[in-house]
CSV table of C-alpha atoms in Angstrom, one decimal:
chain,number,residue,atom,x,y,z
A,1,UNK,CA,60.0,78.9,101.2
A,2,UNK,CA,61.9,80.0,104.4
A,3,UNK,CA,62.5,76.3,105.2
A,4,UNK,CA,64.1,75.8,102.0
A,5,UNK,CA,65.9,79.2,101.6
A,6,UNK,CA,67.8,78.4,105.0
A,7,UNK,CA,68.7,74.9,104.2
A,8,UNK,CA,70.0,75.6,100.7
A,9,UNK,CA,72.5,77.8,102.7
A,10,UNK,CA,74.0,74.5,103.3
A,11,UNK,CA,74.0,73.2,99.8
A,12,UNK,CA,77.6,72.6,99.8
A,13,UNK,CA,77.8,71.4,103.6
A,14,UNK,CA,77.8,68.0,104.7
A,15,UNK,CA,77.3,67.3,108.4
A,16,UNK,CA,78.7,64.0,109.7
A,17,UNK,CA,75.4,63.2,111.4
A,18,UNK,CA,73.9,62.9,107.7
A,19,UNK,CA,76.9,61.5,106.1
A,20,UNK,CA,76.6,58.2,108.1
A,21,UNK,CA,73.0,57.4,106.7
A,22,UNK,CA,74.2,58.3,103.3
A,23,UNK,CA,77.1,56.0,103.1
A,24,UNK,CA,74.8,53.2,104.2
A,25,UNK,CA,72.3,54.0,101.8
A,26,UNK,CA,75.0,54.2,99.0
A,27,UNK,CA,75.7,50.4,100.0
A,28,UNK,CA,72.3,49.6,100.0
A,29,UNK,CA,72.3,50.9,96.3
A,30,UNK,CA,74.9,48.5,95.6
A,31,UNK,CA,72.7,45.4,96.7
A,32,UNK,CA,74.4,44.9,100.1
A,33,UNK,CA,72.3,44.0,102.9
A,34,UNK,CA,71.9,46.4,106.0
A,35,UNK,CA,73.7,44.8,109.0
A,36,UNK,CA,74.8,41.6,107.4
A,37,UNK,CA,76.9,43.3,104.7
A,38,UNK,CA,77.3,46.9,106.2
A,39,UNK,CA,77.9,47.5,109.9
A,40,UNK,CA,75.4,50.1,110.8
A,41,UNK,CA,75.0,51.0,114.8
A,42,UNK,CA,71.6,52.9,113.9
A,43,UNK,CA,68.1,51.6,113.5
A,44,UNK,CA,67.2,51.0,109.8
A,45,UNK,CA,64.7,53.7,108.6
A,46,UNK,CA,67.3,56.5,108.3
A,47,UNK,CA,69.4,54.8,105.2
A,48,UNK,CA,66.2,53.7,103.6
A,49,UNK,CA,64.6,57.0,103.8
A,50,UNK,CA,67.9,58.3,102.2
A,51,UNK,CA,67.2,55.9,98.9
A,52,UNK,CA,64.5,58.3,98.2
A,53,UNK,CA,66.8,60.5,96.7
A,54,UNK,CA,69.3,58.2,95.5
A,55,UNK,CA,71.5,58.9,98.5
A,56,UNK,CA,72.5,62.3,96.7
A,57,UNK,CA,74.2,65.1,98.9
A,58,UNK,CA,73.5,68.9,97.7
A,59,UNK,CA,70.4,69.7,96.2
A,60,UNK,CA,68.6,66.5,96.8
A,61,UNK,CA,69.3,66.1,100.2
A,62,UNK,CA,68.7,70.1,101.2
A,63,UNK,CA,65.4,69.8,99.5
A,64,UNK,CA,64.4,66.5,101.3
A,65,UNK,CA,65.2,68.3,104.9
A,66,UNK,CA,63.0,71.4,104.0
A,67,UNK,CA,60.2,68.9,102.7
A,68,UNK,CA,60.5,66.8,106.1
A,69,UNK,CA,60.5,69.9,108.4
A,70,UNK,CA,57.6,71.1,106.7
A,71,UNK,CA,55.8,67.7,107.1
A,72,UNK,CA,56.7,68.1,111.1
A,73,UNK,CA,55.1,71.6,110.9
A,74,UNK,CA,51.9,70.3,109.3
A,75,UNK,CA,51.8,67.6,111.6
A,76,UNK,CA,52.2,70.2,114.7
A,77,UNK,CA,49.6,72.1,113.3
A,78,UNK,CA,47.1,69.4,113.0
A,79,UNK,CA,47.6,68.3,116.5
A,80,UNK,CA,47.5,71.6,117.9
A,81,UNK,CA,44.3,72.8,115.7
A,82,UNK,CA,42.4,69.5,116.9
A,83,UNK,CA,43.0,70.0,120.5
A,84,UNK,CA,42.4,73.9,120.6
A,85,UNK,CA,41.9,75.4,117.4
A,86,UNK,CA,43.3,77.0,114.2
A,87,UNK,CA,45.3,79.7,115.8
A,88,UNK,CA,46.9,77.2,118.2
A,89,UNK,CA,47.6,75.3,115.1
A,90,UNK,CA,49.3,77.8,113.2
A,91,UNK,CA,51.2,78.9,116.3
A,92,UNK,CA,52.5,75.5,116.7
A,93,UNK,CA,53.6,75.1,113.1
A,94,UNK,CA,55.5,78.4,113.5
A,95,UNK,CA,57.3,77.7,116.6
A,96,UNK,CA,58.3,74.3,115.3
A,97,UNK,CA,59.7,75.5,112.1
A,98,UNK,CA,61.4,78.6,113.8
A,99,UNK,CA,63.3,76.3,116.3
A,100,UNK,CA,64.0,73.6,113.6
A,101,UNK,CA,65.7,76.3,112.0
A,102,UNK,CA,67.3,78.6,114.4
A,103,UNK,CA,69.5,76.3,116.3
A,104,UNK,CA,72.8,74.4,116.2
A,105,UNK,CA,73.3,73.9,112.6
A,106,UNK,CA,74.7,70.3,112.5
A,107,UNK,CA,71.3,69.4,114.5
A,108,UNK,CA,68.6,71.3,112.7
A,109,UNK,CA,70.0,70.8,109.1
A,110,UNK,CA,70.8,67.4,109.1
A,111,UNK,CA,68.1,64.3,108.8
A,112,UNK,CA,69.7,62.4,111.4
A,113,UNK,CA,67.8,59.8,113.9
A,114,UNK,CA,66.9,62.9,116.4
A,115,UNK,CA,65.1,65.2,113.8
A,116,UNK,CA,63.7,62.4,112.0
A,117,UNK,CA,62.2,61.3,115.3
A,118,UNK,CA,60.1,64.6,115.3
A,119,UNK,CA,57.6,63.6,112.7
A,120,UNK,CA,56.3,59.9,114.4
A,121,UNK,CA,56.6,61.6,117.8
A,122,UNK,CA,54.0,64.3,116.8
A,123,UNK,CA,52.0,61.8,114.9
A,124,UNK,CA,52.0,58.9,117.7
A,125,UNK,CA,50.6,61.4,120.2
A,126,UNK,CA,48.0,62.8,118.0
A,127,UNK,CA,46.8,59.6,117.1
A,128,UNK,CA,46.7,58.5,120.8
A,129,UNK,CA,44.7,61.6,121.8
A,130,UNK,CA,42.3,60.9,119.0
A,131,UNK,CA,41.8,57.4,120.6
A,132,UNK,CA,43.4,55.8,117.5
A,133,UNK,CA,45.5,53.0,119.6
A,134,UNK,CA,46.5,50.8,116.4
A,135,UNK,CA,47.8,53.9,114.6
A,136,UNK,CA,49.4,55.2,117.3
A,137,UNK,CA,51.0,52.2,118.3
A,138,UNK,CA,52.3,51.6,114.5
A,139,UNK,CA,53.7,54.9,114.6
A,140,UNK,CA,55.4,54.5,117.9
A,141,UNK,CA,56.9,51.4,116.8
A,142,UNK,CA,58.0,53.5,113.4
A,143,UNK,CA,59.8,55.8,116.0
A,144,UNK,CA,61.6,53.4,117.7
A,145,UNK,CA,62.8,52.1,114.2
A,146,UNK,CA,64.1,55.7,113.6
A,147,UNK,CA,66.0,56.3,116.8
A,148,UNK,CA,66.1,53.8,120.2
A,149,UNK,CA,64.7,56.8,122.2
A,150,UNK,CA,61.5,56.1,120.3
A,151,UNK,CA,60.8,53.7,123.6
A,152,UNK,CA,60.1,56.9,125.2
A,153,UNK,CA,57.6,58.3,122.7
A,154,UNK,CA,55.9,54.7,123.1
A,155,UNK,CA,55.8,55.4,127.0
A,156,UNK,CA,54.1,58.8,126.8
A,157,UNK,CA,51.2,57.7,124.3
A,158,UNK,CA,49.8,55.6,127.4
A,159,UNK,CA,48.9,59.0,128.9
A,160,UNK,CA,46.1,59.7,126.6
A,161,UNK,CA,45.1,56.0,126.2
A,162,UNK,CA,42.1,54.2,127.9
A,163,UNK,CA,42.7,50.9,129.5
A,164,UNK,CA,40.7,49.0,127.1
A,165,UNK,CA,42.9,50.6,124.0
A,166,UNK,CA,46.2,49.5,125.6
A,167,UNK,CA,46.5,46.0,124.5
A,168,UNK,CA,45.7,47.1,121.0
A,169,UNK,CA,48.3,49.8,121.3
A,170,UNK,CA,51.2,47.5,122.4
A,171,UNK,CA,50.3,44.9,119.7
A,172,UNK,CA,50.5,47.6,117.0
A,173,UNK,CA,53.6,48.8,118.5
A,174,UNK,CA,55.5,45.2,118.5
A,175,UNK,CA,54.5,44.4,114.8
A,176,UNK,CA,57.1,46.4,113.1
A,177,UNK,CA,59.8,45.9,115.4
A,178,UNK,CA,59.1,42.1,115.4
A,179,UNK,CA,59.1,42.4,111.5
A,180,UNK,CA,62.6,44.1,111.6
A,181,UNK,CA,64.0,41.6,114.0
A,182,UNK,CA,63.0,38.8,112.0
A,183,UNK,CA,64.2,40.2,108.6
A,184,UNK,CA,67.7,41.5,109.8
A,185,UNK,CA,68.1,39.0,113.0
A,186,UNK,CA,71.5,38.9,115.0
A,187,UNK,CA,73.6,41.4,113.2
A,188,UNK,CA,70.8,44.0,114.0
A,189,UNK,CA,70.8,43.3,117.6
A,190,UNK,CA,74.4,43.4,118.0
A,191,UNK,CA,75.1,46.4,116.1
A,192,UNK,CA,71.9,48.4,117.2
A,193,UNK,CA,71.2,47.5,120.6
A,194,UNK,CA,74.4,45.7,121.8
A,195,UNK,CA,76.8,48.4,120.6
A,196,UNK,CA,74.0,50.9,121.7
A,197,UNK,CA,74.1,49.9,125.2
A,198,UNK,CA,78.0,50.1,125.5
A,199,UNK,CA,77.5,53.5,123.8
A,200,UNK,CA,74.8,54.5,126.2
A,201,UNK,CA,76.6,53.1,129.3
A,202,UNK,CA,79.9,55.1,128.7
A,203,UNK,CA,79.5,58.7,128.7
A,204,UNK,CA,82.6,61.1,128.1
A,205,UNK,CA,81.2,63.7,130.4
A,206,UNK,CA,83.0,64.0,133.5
A,207,UNK,CA,80.1,65.1,135.8
A,208,UNK,CA,77.0,64.2,133.9
A,209,UNK,CA,74.6,65.7,136.4
A,210,UNK,CA,76.1,69.1,136.5
A,211,UNK,CA,76.7,69.2,132.7
A,212,UNK,CA,72.9,68.0,132.2
A,213,UNK,CA,71.6,70.8,134.6
A,214,UNK,CA,73.8,73.4,132.4
A,215,UNK,CA,73.0,72.3,129.2
A,216,UNK,CA,69.1,71.9,130.1
A,217,UNK,CA,69.2,75.5,131.6
A,218,UNK,CA,70.9,76.7,128.4
A,219,UNK,CA,68.4,75.2,126.3
A,220,UNK,CA,65.7,76.8,128.2
A,221,UNK,CA,67.2,80.0,127.9
A,222,UNK,CA,67.3,79.7,124.0
A,223,UNK,CA,63.8,78.4,123.9
A,224,UNK,CA,62.4,81.0,126.6
A,225,UNK,CA,59.4,81.9,124.2
A,226,UNK,CA,58.6,78.2,124.3
A,227,UNK,CA,59.0,78.0,127.9
A,228,UNK,CA,57.0,81.1,128.8
A,229,UNK,CA,54.0,80.2,126.7
A,230,UNK,CA,54.0,76.8,128.2
A,231,UNK,CA,54.2,78.0,131.6
A,232,UNK,CA,51.3,80.7,130.8
A,233,UNK,CA,49.0,78.0,129.7
A,234,UNK,CA,49.7,75.7,132.6
A,235,UNK,CA,48.9,78.7,134.8
A,236,UNK,CA,45.8,79.8,133.0
A,237,UNK,CA,44.3,76.3,132.6
A,238,UNK,CA,44.8,73.8,135.0
A,239,UNK,CA,43.0,70.8,133.6
A,240,UNK,CA,43.4,67.2,133.2
A,241,UNK,CA,44.7,67.4,129.7
A,242,UNK,CA,47.3,70.2,131.0
A,243,UNK,CA,48.7,67.5,133.7
A,244,UNK,CA,48.8,65.0,130.9
A,245,UNK,CA,50.9,67.0,128.4
A,246,UNK,CA,53.2,68.3,131.3
A,247,UNK,CA,53.8,64.5,132.1
A,248,UNK,CA,54.7,64.1,128.6
A,249,UNK,CA,57.1,66.8,128.5
A,250,UNK,CA,58.8,65.5,132.0
A,251,UNK,CA,59.2,61.8,129.9
A,252,UNK,CA,60.8,63.7,127.2
A,253,UNK,CA,63.2,65.4,129.8
A,254,UNK,CA,64.0,61.7,130.9
A,255,UNK,CA,64.8,60.7,127.2
A,256,UNK,CA,67.2,63.6,127.0
A,257,UNK,CA,69.3,62.5,129.8
A,258,UNK,CA,69.6,58.7,128.3
A,259,UNK,CA,73.4,58.2,127.8
A,260,UNK,CA,74.4,61.3,129.7
A,261,UNK,CA,75.8,63.2,126.6
A,262,UNK,CA,73.2,66.1,126.2
A,263,UNK,CA,73.8,66.8,122.4
A,264,UNK,CA,72.0,69.8,121.2
A,265,UNK,CA,70.0,67.3,118.9
A,266,UNK,CA,68.8,65.2,121.9
A,267,UNK,CA,66.4,67.9,122.8
A,268,UNK,CA,64.7,67.8,119.6
A,269,UNK,CA,62.2,65.1,121.7
A,270,UNK,CA,61.9,67.6,124.2
A,271,UNK,CA,61.2,70.3,121.7
A,272,UNK,CA,57.9,68.6,120.6
A,273,UNK,CA,55.7,69.1,124.0
A,274,UNK,CA,56.9,72.4,124.6
A,275,UNK,CA,56.0,73.5,121.0
A,276,UNK,CA,52.3,72.1,121.4
A,277,UNK,CA,52.1,73.8,124.9
A,278,UNK,CA,53.3,77.2,124.2
A,279,UNK,CA,51.0,77.3,121.0
A,280,UNK,CA,48.3,77.5,123.4
A,281,UNK,CA,49.9,79.7,125.9
A,282,UNK,CA,50.6,82.0,123.0
A,283,UNK,CA,46.7,82.3,121.9
A,284,UNK,CA,45.7,82.9,125.8
A,285,UNK,CA,48.3,85.6,126.0
A,286,UNK,CA,46.0,87.7,123.5
A,287,UNK,CA,47.5,91.3,123.3
A,288,UNK,CA,50.5,90.3,125.4
A,289,UNK,CA,51.8,87.5,122.9
A,290,UNK,CA,54.3,90.1,121.7
A,291,UNK,CA,56.5,89.1,124.4
A,292,UNK,CA,56.9,85.7,123.0
A,293,UNK,CA,57.9,87.0,119.7
A,294,UNK,CA,60.2,89.3,121.4
A,295,UNK,CA,62.0,86.5,122.9
A,296,UNK,CA,62.4,84.5,119.7
A,297,UNK,CA,65.2,87.5,119.1
A,298,UNK,CA,67.3,85.2,121.1
A,299,UNK,CA,67.9,82.1,118.8
A,300,UNK,CA,67.3,84.7,115.8
A,301,UNK,CA,70.2,86.6,116.8
A,302,UNK,CA,72.6,83.8,117.9
A,303,UNK,CA,71.7,81.5,114.6
A,304,UNK,CA,70.7,83.7,112.2
A,305,UNK,CA,73.9,85.4,110.9
A,306,UNK,CA,75.2,82.3,110.2
A,307,UNK,CA,72.7,81.9,107.2
A,308,UNK,CA,73.7,85.2,105.8
A,309,UNK,CA,77.4,84.3,105.8
A,310,UNK,CA,76.9,81.0,104.4
A,311,UNK,CA,74.5,82.5,101.6
A,312,UNK,CA,77.3,85.4,100.8
A,313,UNK,CA,79.9,82.7,100.6
A,314,UNK,CA,77.8,80.8,97.9
A,315,UNK,CA,76.9,83.7,96.1
A,316,UNK,CA,80.4,85.0,95.8
A,317,UNK,CA,81.9,81.7,95.3
A,318,UNK,CA,84.2,81.8,98.4
A,319,UNK,CA,85.1,79.0,100.7
A,320,UNK,CA,83.6,78.7,104.2
A,321,UNK,CA,85.8,80.1,106.8
A,322,UNK,CA,84.1,77.9,109.8
A,323,UNK,CA,86.0,75.8,112.1
A,324,UNK,CA,83.0,73.3,112.3
A,325,UNK,CA,83.6,72.5,108.6
A,326,UNK,CA,87.3,72.0,109.0
A,327,UNK,CA,87.2,67.8,109.1
A,328,UNK,CA,84.4,68.1,106.0
A,329,UNK,CA,86.9,70.0,104.2
A,330,UNK,CA,89.6,67.7,105.0
A,331,UNK,CA,87.1,64.8,103.8
A,332,UNK,CA,86.5,66.6,100.6
A,333,UNK,CA,90.3,66.9,99.9
A,334,UNK,CA,90.9,63.0,100.4
A,335,UNK,CA,88.0,62.6,98.3
A,336,UNK,CA,89.3,64.4,95.6
A,337,UNK,CA,92.4,62.3,95.8
A,338,UNK,CA,90.6,59.0,95.7
A,339,UNK,CA,88.6,60.2,92.6
A,340,UNK,CA,91.4,61.7,90.8
A,341,UNK,CA,92.9,57.9,90.8
A,342,UNK,CA,90.2,57.2,88.0
A,343,UNK,CA,88.9,54.2,88.9
A,344,UNK,CA,85.3,54.3,89.7
A,345,UNK,CA,84.8,50.6,90.4
A,346,UNK,CA,87.5,50.6,93.3
A,347,UNK,CA,86.3,49.9,96.9
A,348,UNK,CA,87.3,51.8,100.0
A,349,UNK,CA,88.0,51.2,103.7
A,350,UNK,CA,87.4,54.5,105.7
A,351,UNK,CA,89.4,54.5,109.1
A,352,UNK,CA,88.2,57.0,111.7
A,353,UNK,CA,84.7,58.1,111.8
A,354,UNK,CA,84.7,60.0,108.6
A,355,UNK,CA,81.5,58.7,106.4
A,356,UNK,CA,81.7,62.0,104.5
A,357,UNK,CA,84.4,60.4,102.3
A,358,UNK,CA,81.9,57.7,101.3
A,359,UNK,CA,79.6,60.5,100.2
A,360,UNK,CA,81.8,62.4,98.5
A,361,UNK,CA,83.4,59.7,96.5
A,362,UNK,CA,80.2,57.2,96.3
A,363,UNK,CA,82.8,54.6,96.5
A,364,UNK,CA,81.7,50.9,97.5
A,365,UNK,CA,82.9,49.8,100.9
A,366,UNK,CA,85.3,47.0,100.6
A,367,UNK,CA,84.7,45.8,104.0
A,368,UNK,CA,81.6,45.3,106.1
A,369,UNK,CA,82.7,48.6,108.2
A,370,UNK,CA,81.9,52.1,107.3
A,371,UNK,CA,84.1,53.6,110.1
A,372,UNK,CA,86.7,52.3,112.6
A,373,UNK,CA,84.4,52.2,115.7
A,374,UNK,CA,83.9,48.5,115.9
A,375,UNK,CA,87.6,48.0,114.8
A,376,UNK,CA,89.3,49.8,117.4
A,377,UNK,CA,86.3,49.7,120.0
A,378,UNK,CA,86.9,53.1,120.9
A,379,UNK,CA,83.5,55.4,120.4
A,380,UNK,CA,83.7,58.4,117.8
A,381,UNK,CA,82.7,60.6,120.5
A,382,UNK,CA,86.1,60.6,122.3
A,383,UNK,CA,88.6,58.6,119.5
A,384,UNK,CA,90.3,62.1,118.3
A,385,UNK,CA,91.6,62.2,122.1
A,386,UNK,CA,91.2,58.8,123.7
A,387,UNK,CA,92.0,55.3,122.9
A,388,UNK,CA,90.3,53.8,125.6
A,389,UNK,CA,88.5,50.7,124.0
A,390,UNK,CA,85.3,49.6,125.4
A,391,UNK,CA,84.9,46.1,123.5
A,392,UNK,CA,88.5,45.2,122.7
A,393,UNK,CA,87.6,41.6,122.3
A,394,UNK,CA,84.7,42.2,119.7
A,395,UNK,CA,86.9,44.8,118.2
A,396,UNK,CA,89.8,42.2,117.9
A,397,UNK,CA,87.5,39.6,116.2
A,398,UNK,CA,86.3,42.5,113.6
A,399,UNK,CA,89.8,43.1,112.6
A,400,UNK,CA,90.4,39.5,112.2
A,401,UNK,CA,87.2,39.8,109.8
A,402,UNK,CA,88.7,42.7,108.3
A,403,UNK,CA,92.0,40.9,107.3
A,404,UNK,CA,90.2,38.6,105.1
A,405,UNK,CA,88.8,41.6,102.6
A,406,UNK,CA,91.1,43.9,100.3
A,407,UNK,CA,89.7,47.1,99.8
A,408,UNK,CA,91.7,48.9,96.7
A,409,UNK,CA,91.9,51.9,99.0
A,410,UNK,CA,92.3,53.1,102.6
A,411,UNK,CA,91.4,56.5,103.8
A,412,UNK,CA,93.0,56.8,107.6
A,413,UNK,CA,91.4,59.8,108.7
A,414,UNK,CA,91.9,59.2,112.4
A,415,UNK,CA,95.6,58.4,112.5
A,416,UNK,CA,96.9,62.1,112.3
A,417,UNK,CA,94.4,63.2,115.0
A,418,UNK,CA,95.0,60.4,117.3
A,419,UNK,CA,98.4,58.3,116.6
A,420,UNK,CA,97.7,55.4,119.1
A,421,UNK,CA,94.6,54.6,116.8
A,422,UNK,CA,96.3,54.7,113.5
A,423,UNK,CA,95.4,51.9,111.3
A,424,UNK,CA,99.4,51.5,111.1
A,425,UNK,CA,99.8,51.0,115.1
A,426,UNK,CA,97.7,47.8,114.9
A,427,UNK,CA,100.1,44.8,115.4
A,428,UNK,CA,97.3,42.5,114.0
A,429,UNK,CA,97.0,44.5,111.1
A,430,UNK,CA,100.6,44.9,110.2
A,431,UNK,CA,101.0,41.8,107.8
A,432,UNK,CA,97.8,42.9,106.1
A,433,UNK,CA,98.7,46.4,105.8
A,434,UNK,CA,102.1,45.7,104.0
A,435,UNK,CA,100.1,44.9,100.8
A,436,UNK,CA,99.3,48.6,100.8
A,437,UNK,CA,101.5,51.7,100.0
A,438,UNK,CA,100.8,55.3,101.0
A,439,UNK,CA,100.0,57.4,98.0
A,440,UNK,CA,99.1,60.7,99.4
A,441,UNK,CA,98.0,63.0,102.4
A,442,UNK,CA,95.7,65.7,103.5
A,443,UNK,CA,96.0,67.5,106.6
A,444,UNK,CA,94.4,65.1,108.7
A,445,UNK,CA,94.1,62.0,106.1
A,446,UNK,CA,96.6,59.3,105.0
A,447,UNK,CA,95.5,57.5,101.7
A,448,UNK,CA,96.8,53.9,100.9
A,449,UNK,CA,96.3,52.0,97.7
A,450,UNK,CA,96.3,48.0,97.2
A,451,UNK,CA,99.6,47.1,95.9
A,452,UNK,CA,99.1,45.5,92.1
């Protein structure tokens, strides 16, 4: 119930990390094909998962999030219980549920790829430990279809496999990925892997090594209960399994550094081994385990009050006064303007990384593009302040494709933040844009309508 209650505090909030797969799923409901008809730079399982609740925001999404985290806790329980015992299983489930609740809200609430990979991560390791290589390989293959960092899960599972099991494991890992490649073809390679390599290879962080050290130390501080529990276990039980699990954590630490960005959600892949290790340490501490519970006060004090504030706003029907939600609230205002036009069959182009406008309006995309990254070549993690295009020729080709379409509405949610990247500032779109007239503005969005 705690998992559900905390997520319901975010009932009227939509994080951009969950808005993107929601927007893609809405297009799938309109019988469009992922990657071919819808540019989507993430692996395919998340938008299909969102179809389970009809890509609806609000109650359905929050209930789905609570169920998903509960399943993750159940898998952590099963792994720790079978390795050690009932107490360790309960501790692992508790720790995982706690740290997937009391963390950066946009990370722990949104069913985005990094959170979604927690479940197959745990399951793949569990099946590898149980010497079930085929099942482990299938699940690890599924992890890669949730998040490209699933390749690190694939690598980690070798730590528990015998030599004669490895070929079966690799085959099982390849099967779902070969099937997906065969089904989606070249657009999948371009949008997920080619674009993803561009993203990973160009960090916006000025000093990534220093930033990585600082953010990782900060993460260790907030997760000090897990660090202390894991450290105690490694001190008390110096076994081969202990060594394997430590290597597992090291592989996941390498995964965190991929792309050199260190967003809070990236650390979920490292959270998994530490939850399992800390569960054993908690039991071994005996009467001293209260130390770990005291350390949980750090994330509780940091993130707990926000749930109380959101719940109070909801009960008293007050708008949330939270700077993290300013862009979402602007997207809601733009969506109200679009919906007030009254044409439910109208199509939309969103310029900027504002997929929540699709989620709020449930409008059909009038082009292949759910956002402007592939049209400007500027990645969303910097396009509010920078105009550096990483793939200018590719973006120019995508704009040539764009002008062959005529969406009924355009919502430019980027130009008022960064005028250089405004849709009206692209010479190759100027003739095409003359077919539209501005019909209104919010604080950060300009809405255009196709001329009759």
